[in-house]
mmCIF file of C-alpha atoms and ligand atoms in Angstrom:
data_model
loop_
_atom_site.group_PDB
_atom_site.id
_atom_site.type_symbol
_atom_site.label_atom_id
_atom_site.label_comp_id
_atom_site.label_asym_id
_atom_site.label_seq_id
_atom_site.Cartn_x
_atom_site.Cartn_y
_atom_site.Cartn_z
ATOM 1 C CA MET A 135 16.845 18.555 12.203
ATOM 2 C CA LYS A 136 14.718 16.049 10.338
ATOM 3 C CA THR A 137 12.905 13.668 12.629
ATOM 4 C CA VAL A 138 9.855 12.115 10.956
ATOM 5 C CA ALA A 139 9.661 10.113 7.702
ATOM 6 C CA ASP A 140 6.184 8.798 6.853
ATOM 7 C CA LEU A 141 6.844 6.161 4.187
ATOM 8 C CA HIS A 142 3.358 4.797 3.516
ATOM 9 C CA MET A 143 0.382 6.830 2.231
ATOM 10 C CA HIS A 144 -2.202 6.919 -0.542
ATOM 11 C CA THR A 145 -3.782 9.577 -2.781
ATOM 12 C CA ASN A 146 -6.781 9.601 -5.105
ATOM 13 C CA HIS A 147 -4.538 8.023 -7.759
ATOM 14 C CA SER A 148 -5.476 4.850 -5.863
ATOM 15 C CA ASP A 149 -7.732 4.550 -2.821
ATOM 16 C CA GLY A 150 -6.821 7.650 -0.822
ATOM 17 C CA THR A 151 -9.110 10.681 -0.955
ATOM 18 C CA LEU A 152 -6.649 13.617 -1.171
ATOM 19 C CA ASN A 153 -4.781 14.604 -4.312
ATOM 20 C CA PRO A 154 -0.945 14.637 -4.233
ATOM 21 C CA THR A 155 -0.715 18.418 -3.704
ATOM 22 C CA GLU A 156 -3.126 18.282 -0.768
ATOM 23 C CA LEU A 157 -1.198 15.327 0.663
ATOM 24 C CA ALA A 158 2.130 17.205 0.521
ATOM 25 C CA ARG A 159 0.585 20.252 2.227
ATOM 26 C CA LEU A 160 -0.921 18.090 4.956
ATOM 27 C CA ALA A 161 2.462 16.416 5.523
ATOM 28 C CA LYS A 162 4.024 19.846 6.038
ATOM 29 C CA ALA A 163 1.230 20.843 8.427
ATOM 30 C CA GLN A 164 1.679 17.620 10.419
ATOM 31 C CA GLY A 165 5.407 18.233 10.897
ATOM 32 C CA VAL A 166 6.454 15.333 8.649
ATOM 33 C CA ASP A 167 9.941 15.897 7.164
ATOM 34 C CA ALA A 168 9.984 13.228 4.459
ATOM 35 C CA VAL A 169 7.301 11.261 2.633
ATOM 36 C CA ALA A 170 6.893 8.324 0.285
ATOM 37 C CA LEU A 171 3.690 8.140 -1.703
ATOM 38 C CA THR A 172 2.854 4.429 -1.981
ATOM 39 C CA ASP A 173 -0.296 4.230 -4.075
ATOM 40 C CA HIS A 174 -1.575 0.762 -4.983
ATOM 41 C CA ASP A 175 -0.256 -0.382 -8.383
ATOM 42 C CA THR A 176 0.488 3.094 -9.734
ATOM 43 C CA VAL A 177 3.179 5.792 -9.689
ATOM 44 C CA THR A 178 1.129 8.433 -11.508
ATOM 45 C CA GLY A 179 0.754 10.652 -8.424
ATOM 46 C CA ILE A 180 4.461 10.971 -7.678
ATOM 47 C CA GLU A 181 5.285 13.770 -10.128
ATOM 48 C CA GLU A 182 2.663 16.144 -8.717
ATOM 49 C CA LEU A 183 3.632 15.211 -5.160
ATOM 50 C CA VAL A 184 7.307 15.964 -5.796
ATOM 51 C CA GLU A 185 6.495 19.328 -7.365
ATOM 52 C CA GLU A 186 4.713 20.329 -4.171
ATOM 53 C CA THR A 187 7.187 18.752 -1.702
ATOM 54 C CA ASN A 188 10.004 20.607 -3.495
ATOM 55 C CA ARG A 189 8.084 23.837 -3.152
ATOM 56 C CA LEU A 190 7.497 23.181 0.552
ATOM 57 C CA GLY A 191 11.043 21.990 1.289
ATOM 58 C CA LEU A 192 10.010 18.440 2.175
ATOM 59 C CA GLU A 193 11.904 15.334 1.142
ATOM 60 C CA ALA A 194 10.159 12.713 -1.039
ATOM 61 C CA ILE A 195 11.193 9.262 -2.221
ATOM 62 C CA PRO A 196 9.325 7.302 -4.937
ATOM 63 C CA GLY A 197 7.091 4.511 -3.658
ATOM 64 C CA VAL A 198 4.425 1.976 -4.640
ATOM 65 C CA GLU A 199 2.396 -0.767 -2.906
ATOM 66 C CA LEU A 200 1.904 -4.118 -4.648
ATOM 67 C CA SER A 201 -0.291 -7.041 -3.527
ATOM 68 C CA ALA A 202 1.283 -10.492 -3.761
ATOM 69 C CA LYS A 203 -0.530 -13.837 -3.875
ATOM 70 C CA PHE A 204 -0.788 -15.010 -0.299
ATOM 71 C CA PHE A 205 -2.636 -17.137 2.214
ATOM 72 C CA PRO A 206 -4.023 -16.930 4.927
ATOM 73 C CA GLY A 207 -3.780 -13.141 5.280
ATOM 74 C CA THR A 208 -2.562 -10.511 2.825
ATOM 75 C CA LEU A 209 0.974 -9.768 1.691
ATOM 76 C CA HIS A 210 1.529 -6.215 0.490
ATOM 77 C CA ILE A 211 4.975 -5.256 -0.753
ATOM 78 C CA LEU A 212 6.182 -1.665 -0.719
ATOM 79 C CA GLY A 213 8.769 -0.595 -3.275
ATOM 80 C CA TYR A 214 10.994 2.463 -2.639
ATOM 81 C CA GLY A 215 13.588 4.502 -4.463
ATOM 82 C CA PHE A 216 13.114 2.860 -7.888
ATOM 83 C CA ASP A 217 13.367 4.676 -11.194
ATOM 84 C CA THR A 218 9.734 5.598 -11.920
ATOM 85 C CA LYS A 219 10.515 5.391 -15.646
ATOM 86 C CA GLY A 220 12.230 1.970 -15.315
ATOM 87 C CA PRO A 221 10.730 -1.494 -16.046
ATOM 88 C CA ILE A 222 8.196 -0.976 -13.246
ATOM 89 C CA ARG A 223 6.267 1.505 -15.342
ATOM 90 C CA GLU A 224 5.241 -1.020 -18.027
ATOM 91 C CA LYS A 225 4.744 -3.842 -15.580
ATOM 92 C CA LEU A 226 2.347 -1.822 -13.442
ATOM 93 C CA VAL A 227 0.019 -1.730 -16.452
ATOM 94 C CA GLU A 228 -0.446 -5.483 -15.907
ATOM 95 C CA PHE A 229 -1.305 -4.944 -12.254
ATOM 96 C CA GLN A 230 -3.802 -2.284 -13.342
ATOM 97 C CA LYS A 231 -5.348 -4.663 -15.903
ATOM 98 C CA ALA A 232 -5.912 -7.181 -13.109
ATOM 99 C CA ARG A 233 -7.989 -4.515 -11.334
ATOM 100 C CA GLU A 234 -9.932 -3.753 -14.498
ATOM 101 C CA GLU A 235 -10.823 -7.418 -14.797
ATOM 102 C CA ARG A 236 -11.623 -7.814 -11.128
ATOM 103 C CA ASN A 237 -13.897 -4.810 -10.503
ATOM 104 C CA PRO A 238 -16.728 -5.982 -12.838
ATOM 105 C CA LYS A 239 -16.569 -9.414 -11.179
ATOM 106 C CA ILE A 240 -17.085 -7.846 -7.744
ATOM 107 C CA LEU A 241 -19.983 -5.778 -9.115
ATOM 108 C CA GLU A 242 -21.491 -8.921 -10.682
ATOM 109 C CA ARG A 243 -21.394 -10.676 -7.284
ATOM 110 C CA LEU A 244 -23.013 -7.657 -5.621
ATOM 111 C CA LYS A 245 -25.728 -7.610 -8.269
ATOM 112 C CA GLU A 246 -26.457 -11.273 -7.548
ATOM 113 C CA LEU A 247 -26.730 -10.314 -3.890
ATOM 114 C CA GLY A 248 -29.354 -7.697 -4.779
ATOM 115 C CA MET A 249 -27.092 -4.627 -4.823
ATOM 116 C CA PRO A 250 -26.737 -3.519 -8.442
ATOM 117 C CA MET A 251 -24.286 -0.686 -9.252
ATOM 118 C CA THR A 252 -22.270 0.265 -12.312
ATOM 119 C CA LEU A 253 -18.552 1.003 -12.335
ATOM 120 C CA GLU A 254 -19.394 4.573 -13.435
ATOM 121 C CA GLU A 255 -21.545 5.011 -10.327
ATOM 122 C CA VAL A 256 -18.704 3.761 -8.161
ATOM 123 C CA ARG A 257 -16.305 6.168 -9.849
ATOM 124 C CA ASP A 258 -18.683 9.136 -9.505
ATOM 125 C CA ILE A 259 -19.725 8.484 -5.911
ATOM 126 C CA SER A 260 -16.162 7.925 -4.690
ATOM 127 C CA ASN A 261 -14.702 10.691 -6.839
ATOM 128 C CA ALA A 262 -11.977 8.236 -7.908
ATOM 129 C CA HIS A 263 -9.244 9.578 -10.180
ATOM 130 C CA GLY A 264 -7.116 6.517 -10.757
ATOM 131 C CA GLN A 265 -6.999 2.886 -9.718
ATOM 132 C CA ILE A 266 -10.385 1.677 -8.456
ATOM 133 C CA GLY A 267 -10.350 -0.746 -5.541
ATOM 134 C CA ARG A 268 -12.546 -2.208 -2.855
ATOM 135 C CA PRO A 269 -12.561 1.040 -0.792
ATOM 136 C CA HIS A 270 -14.319 2.855 -3.653
ATOM 137 C CA ILE A 271 -16.861 0.049 -3.956
ATOM 138 C CA ALA A 272 -17.401 0.101 -0.165
ATOM 139 C CA GLU A 273 -18.039 3.838 -0.272
ATOM 140 C CA ALA A 274 -20.571 3.426 -3.095
ATOM 141 C CA LEU A 275 -22.374 0.577 -1.283
ATOM 142 C CA ALA A 276 -22.826 2.840 1.736
ATOM 143 C CA ALA A 277 -23.813 5.889 -0.349
ATOM 144 C CA LYS A 278 -26.495 3.876 -2.131
ATOM 145 C CA GLY A 279 -27.879 2.708 1.208
ATOM 146 C CA TYR A 280 -27.149 -0.992 0.613
ATOM 147 C CA VAL A 281 -25.157 -1.026 3.868
ATOM 148 C CA LYS A 282 -25.145 1.278 6.877
ATOM 149 C CA SER A 283 -21.444 2.000 6.765
ATOM 150 C CA TYR A 284 -18.174 1.614 4.891
ATOM 151 C CA GLU A 285 -17.034 -0.879 7.555
ATOM 152 C CA GLU A 286 -20.169 -2.963 7.089
ATOM 153 C CA ALA A 287 -19.519 -3.064 3.335
ATOM 154 C CA PHE A 288 -16.072 -4.572 3.971
ATOM 155 C CA ASN A 289 -17.068 -6.869 6.811
ATOM 156 C CA SER A 290 -20.183 -8.272 5.130
ATOM 157 C CA TYR A 291 -19.160 -8.349 1.468
ATOM 158 C CA LEU A 292 -15.672 -7.217 0.496
ATOM 159 C CA THR A 293 -13.151 -8.526 2.989
ATOM 160 C CA LYS A 294 -11.099 -11.584 1.985
ATOM 161 C CA GLY A 295 -13.373 -14.623 1.981
ATOM 162 C CA ALA A 296 -16.650 -12.602 2.080
ATOM 163 C CA SER A 297 -19.466 -13.167 -0.453
ATOM 164 C CA ALA A 298 -18.437 -10.515 -3.003
ATOM 165 C CA TYR A 299 -14.677 -10.925 -2.544
ATOM 166 C CA VAL A 300 -12.717 -11.596 -5.696
ATOM 167 C CA PRO A 301 -8.946 -12.109 -5.492
ATOM 168 C CA LYS A 302 -6.757 -9.713 -7.444
ATOM 169 C CA ALA A 303 -3.150 -10.681 -6.889
ATOM 170 C CA ASN A 304 -1.653 -12.761 -9.664
ATOM 171 C CA TRP A 305 1.959 -12.152 -8.766
ATOM 172 C CA SER A 306 4.119 -14.050 -6.304
ATOM 173 C CA ALA A 307 6.123 -12.252 -3.638
ATOM 174 C CA GLN A 308 9.287 -13.158 -5.558
ATOM 175 C CA GLU A 309 7.982 -11.563 -8.758
ATOM 176 C CA CYS A 310 7.025 -8.382 -6.888
ATOM 177 C CA ILE A 311 10.437 -8.166 -5.202
ATOM 178 C CA GLU A 312 12.300 -8.818 -8.473
ATOM 179 C CA LEU A 313 10.284 -6.159 -10.279
ATOM 180 C CA ILE A 314 11.177 -3.564 -7.633
ATOM 181 C CA HIS A 315 14.862 -4.583 -7.712
ATOM 182 C CA GLU A 316 15.028 -4.478 -11.523
ATOM 183 C CA SER A 317 13.923 -0.865 -11.322
ATOM 184 C CA GLY A 318 16.637 -0.014 -8.791
ATOM 185 C CA GLY A 319 14.424 -0.015 -5.695
ATOM 186 C CA VAL A 320 14.171 -1.819 -2.376
ATOM 187 C CA ALA A 321 11.281 -4.060 -1.275
ATOM 188 C CA VAL A 322 9.628 -3.946 2.150
ATOM 189 C CA VAL A 323 6.708 -5.979 3.535
ATOM 190 C CA ALA A 324 3.888 -3.582 4.468
ATOM 191 C CA HIS A 325 1.999 -4.116 7.754
ATOM 192 C CA PRO A 326 3.431 -7.646 8.156
ATOM 193 C CA VAL A 327 0.896 -8.397 10.903
ATOM 194 C CA GLN A 328 -1.685 -8.674 8.099
ATOM 195 C CA MET A 329 -0.014 -11.857 6.845
ATOM 196 C CA LYS A 330 -1.820 -13.423 9.817
ATOM 197 C CA LEU A 331 1.054 -15.761 10.634
ATOM 198 C CA GLN A 332 2.433 -16.508 14.076
ATOM 199 C CA GLY A 333 5.317 -18.196 15.818
ATOM 200 C CA LEU A 334 7.343 -20.628 13.753
ATOM 201 C CA GLU A 335 5.245 -20.117 10.615
ATOM 202 C CA LEU A 336 5.923 -16.403 10.749
ATOM 203 C CA ARG A 337 9.680 -16.886 11.242
ATOM 204 C CA LYS A 338 9.781 -19.336 8.362
ATOM 205 C CA LYS A 339 7.977 -16.939 6.034
ATOM 206 C CA VAL A 340 10.187 -13.971 6.949
ATOM 207 C CA SER A 341 13.247 -16.162 6.461
ATOM 208 C CA GLU A 342 11.990 -17.274 3.012
ATOM 209 C CA LEU A 343 11.252 -13.697 1.983
ATOM 210 C CA ALA A 344 14.720 -12.552 3.115
ATOM 211 C CA GLU A 345 16.179 -15.433 1.119
ATOM 212 C CA ILE A 346 14.505 -14.246 -2.103
ATOM 213 C CA GLY A 347 15.792 -10.702 -1.639
ATOM 214 C CA LEU A 348 13.363 -8.861 0.598
ATOM 215 C CA ASP A 349 15.022 -5.740 2.041
ATOM 216 C CA GLY A 350 12.851 -4.760 4.983
ATOM 217 C CA LEU A 351 9.813 -4.980 7.233
ATOM 218 C CA GLU A 352 7.449 -2.127 7.997
ATOM 219 C CA VAL A 353 7.544 -2.027 11.777
ATOM 220 C CA VAL A 354 5.740 1.229 12.583
ATOM 221 C CA HIS A 355 2.148 0.983 11.285
ATOM 222 C CA PRO A 356 -1.257 1.773 12.841
ATOM 223 C CA ASP A 357 -2.084 -1.970 12.899
ATOM 224 C CA HIS A 358 1.002 -2.696 15.046
ATOM 225 C CA ASN A 359 0.883 -2.210 18.815
ATOM 226 C CA SER A 360 4.178 -1.988 20.713
ATOM 227 C CA GLU A 361 4.317 -5.748 21.211
ATOM 228 C CA VAL A 362 3.917 -6.376 17.469
ATOM 229 C CA GLN A 363 6.531 -3.704 16.707
ATOM 230 C CA GLU A 364 8.943 -5.473 19.011
ATOM 231 C CA LEU A 365 8.236 -8.808 17.332
ATOM 232 C CA PHE A 366 8.997 -7.472 13.841
ATOM 233 C CA ASN A 367 11.985 -5.470 15.056
ATOM 234 C CA GLY A 368 13.400 -8.725 16.376
ATOM 235 C CA LEU A 369 12.728 -10.621 13.165
ATOM 236 C CA ALA A 370 14.233 -7.803 11.068
ATOM 237 C CA GLY A 371 17.406 -7.911 13.179
ATOM 238 C CA GLU A 372 17.599 -11.669 12.942
ATOM 239 C CA PHE A 373 17.308 -11.792 9.140
ATOM 240 C CA GLY A 374 19.319 -8.654 8.300
ATOM 241 C CA LEU A 375 16.296 -6.641 7.189
ATOM 242 C CA LEU A 376 15.694 -2.895 7.360
ATOM 243 C CA THR A 377 12.875 -1.483 9.446
ATOM 244 C CA THR A 378 10.539 1.188 8.098
ATOM 245 C CA GLY A 379 7.339 2.897 9.123
ATOM 246 C CA GLY A 380 4.339 4.759 7.827
ATOM 247 C CA SER A 381 0.810 5.844 8.631
ATOM 248 C CA ASP A 382 -0.892 4.146 5.641
ATOM 249 C CA PHE A 383 -2.907 7.367 5.452
ATOM 250 C CA HIS A 384 -5.959 7.091 3.132
ATOM 251 C CA GLY A 385 -7.787 10.377 3.946
ATOM 252 C CA ASP A 386 -11.528 9.864 4.480
ATOM 253 C CA HIS A 387 -11.268 6.178 3.538
ATOM 254 C CA LYS A 388 -9.569 5.576 6.909
ATOM 255 C CA PRO A 389 -10.861 8.478 9.008
ATOM 256 C CA GLY A 390 -9.177 7.320 12.218
ATOM 257 C CA ILE A 391 -5.678 7.570 10.726
ATOM 258 C CA GLN A 392 -3.659 10.805 10.706
ATOM 259 C CA LEU A 393 -0.819 11.502 8.292
ATOM 260 C CA GLY A 394 2.450 11.070 10.213
ATOM 261 C CA GLN A 395 0.760 8.812 12.775
ATOM 262 C CA GLY A 396 3.260 6.788 14.789
ATOM 263 C CA ARG A 397 5.941 9.425 13.967
ATOM 264 C CA PRO A 398 8.190 6.958 12.067
ATOM 265 C CA PRO A 399 11.797 8.044 12.708
ATOM 266 C CA TYR A 400 13.747 9.737 9.905
ATOM 267 C CA VAL A 401 16.681 7.371 10.471
ATOM 268 C CA PHE A 402 14.578 4.636 8.788
ATOM 269 C CA LEU A 403 14.773 6.621 5.556
ATOM 270 C CA GLU A 404 18.542 7.144 5.896
ATOM 271 C CA LYS A 405 19.070 3.385 6.246
ATOM 272 C CA LEU A 406 16.716 2.789 3.323
ATOM 273 C CA ARG A 407 18.778 5.094 1.101
ATOM 274 C CA GLU A 408 21.977 3.271 2.104
ATOM 275 C CA ARG A 409 20.390 -0.041 1.118
ATOM 276 C CA ILE A 410 19.273 1.366 -2.245
ATOM 277 C CA LYS A 411 22.910 2.357 -2.961
ATOM 278 C CA GLN A 412 24.231 -1.036 -1.822
ATOM 279 C CA ASN A 413 21.743 -2.962 -3.970
ATOM 280 C CA ARG A 414 22.646 -0.913 -7.031
ATOM 281 C CA LYS A 415 26.346 -1.757 -6.594
ATOM 282 C CA LYS A 416 25.588 -5.504 -6.681
HETATM 283 P P1 LIG B 97 -7.808 -3.614 -3.039
HETATM 284 O O1 LIG B 97 -6.430 -3.175 -3.413
HETATM 285 O O2 LIG B 97 -8.842 -3.162 -4.001
HETATM 286 O O3 LIG B 97 -7.884 -5.084 -2.738
HETATM 287 O O4 LIG B 97 -8.159 -2.864 -1.669
HETATM 288 C C1 LIG B 97 -7.255 -2.956 -0.605
HETATM 289 C C2 LIG B 97 -7.454 -1.808 0.365
HETATM 290 O O5 LIG B 97 -8.742 -1.940 0.981
HETATM 291 C C3 LIG B 97 -6.484 -1.827 1.520
HETATM 292 O O6 LIG B 97 -5.297 -1.161 1.216
HETATM 293 C C4 LIG B 97 -7.251 -1.101 2.582
HETATM 294 O O7 LIG B 97 -7.115 0.285 2.342
HETATM 295 C C5 LIG B 97 -8.676 -1.489 2.321
HETATM 296 N N1 LIG B 97 -9.170 -2.588 3.163
HETATM 297 C C6 LIG B 97 -8.873 -3.919 3.058
HETATM 298 N N2 LIG B 97 -9.550 -4.633 3.978
HETATM 299 C C7 LIG B 97 -10.303 -3.747 4.677
HETATM 300 C C8 LIG B 97 -11.248 -3.867 5.762
HETATM 301 N N3 LIG B 97 -11.550 -5.055 6.296
HETATM 302 N N4 LIG B 97 -11.826 -2.724 6.221
HETATM 303 C C9 LIG B 97 -11.532 -1.530 5.674
HETATM 304 N N5 LIG B 97 -10.659 -1.353 4.660
HETATM 305 C C10 LIG B 97 -10.049 -2.436 4.165
HETATM 306 ZN ZN1 LIG B 98 -5.302 1.197 0.274
HETATM 307 FE FE1 LIG B 99 -1.647 -2.403 2.330
HETATM 308 FE FE1 LIG B 100 -1.371 1.019 2.009
#
């Protein structure tokens, strides 16, 4: 019987450190029955992942993680079950361009702060194979001895609002959700606790997102303790949203996180598939 579906993880096609084949093998070893690879702004790792999950007898569903414009915290939107060759493919190029424009700006800020590095150095040090993001820059800052640790790089320079932070998201939540729907997928807010909203403000935001077509909330996530899980379970029930879960595994970029962490129940994936079918009928 299938019991665990980890629906949130990254490879070296974005800011994870394993390649898709290694990720699939680790999922098998961790007793995960189904996976969704949700790299930031890219679907290029999915083909290799599926080849290996098929070989291993694991289930896989296409995924992606997009960042929407948001304040005060961050709003990441997971897309699932879309056609990887649909409109999303072209549109993701725009998301990738935003990264290409942003990375040199971050490096320029760091240079002004007395920490010069080139993008090539960042790529080499972090062994990046795809989309470059702040985790790669954090790793390079630590490797070059500018900071003592990866965490210090984020806390002192790269986290939202810090001195070398440059925003990336140019797309509204509605645009992200519509893009996922146009490609036949469903849209889920990742780690909703990171929106940094509480009480009435939080309810209002979830209600607004449901109104513009959001399909679900990620309830099981390493950033959510049981109280937070209960909160988002309640909100999901109230606004007719699905619940999902994932480890947000990044390999060595988040060393404390194991693949399959939180053991997200397989039933989440079954409900997700039902919703994908329903949406397509509309
Ligand atoms: P980016 O897409 O380039 O903005 O990078 C976002 C990724 O950076 C997130 O998905 C996390 O993996 C990581 N990240 C964001 N904030 C922090 C933080 N304060 N400490 C460590 N990692 C972080
Ligand atoms: Zn990430
Ligand atoms: Fe995220
Ligand atoms: Fe993630």
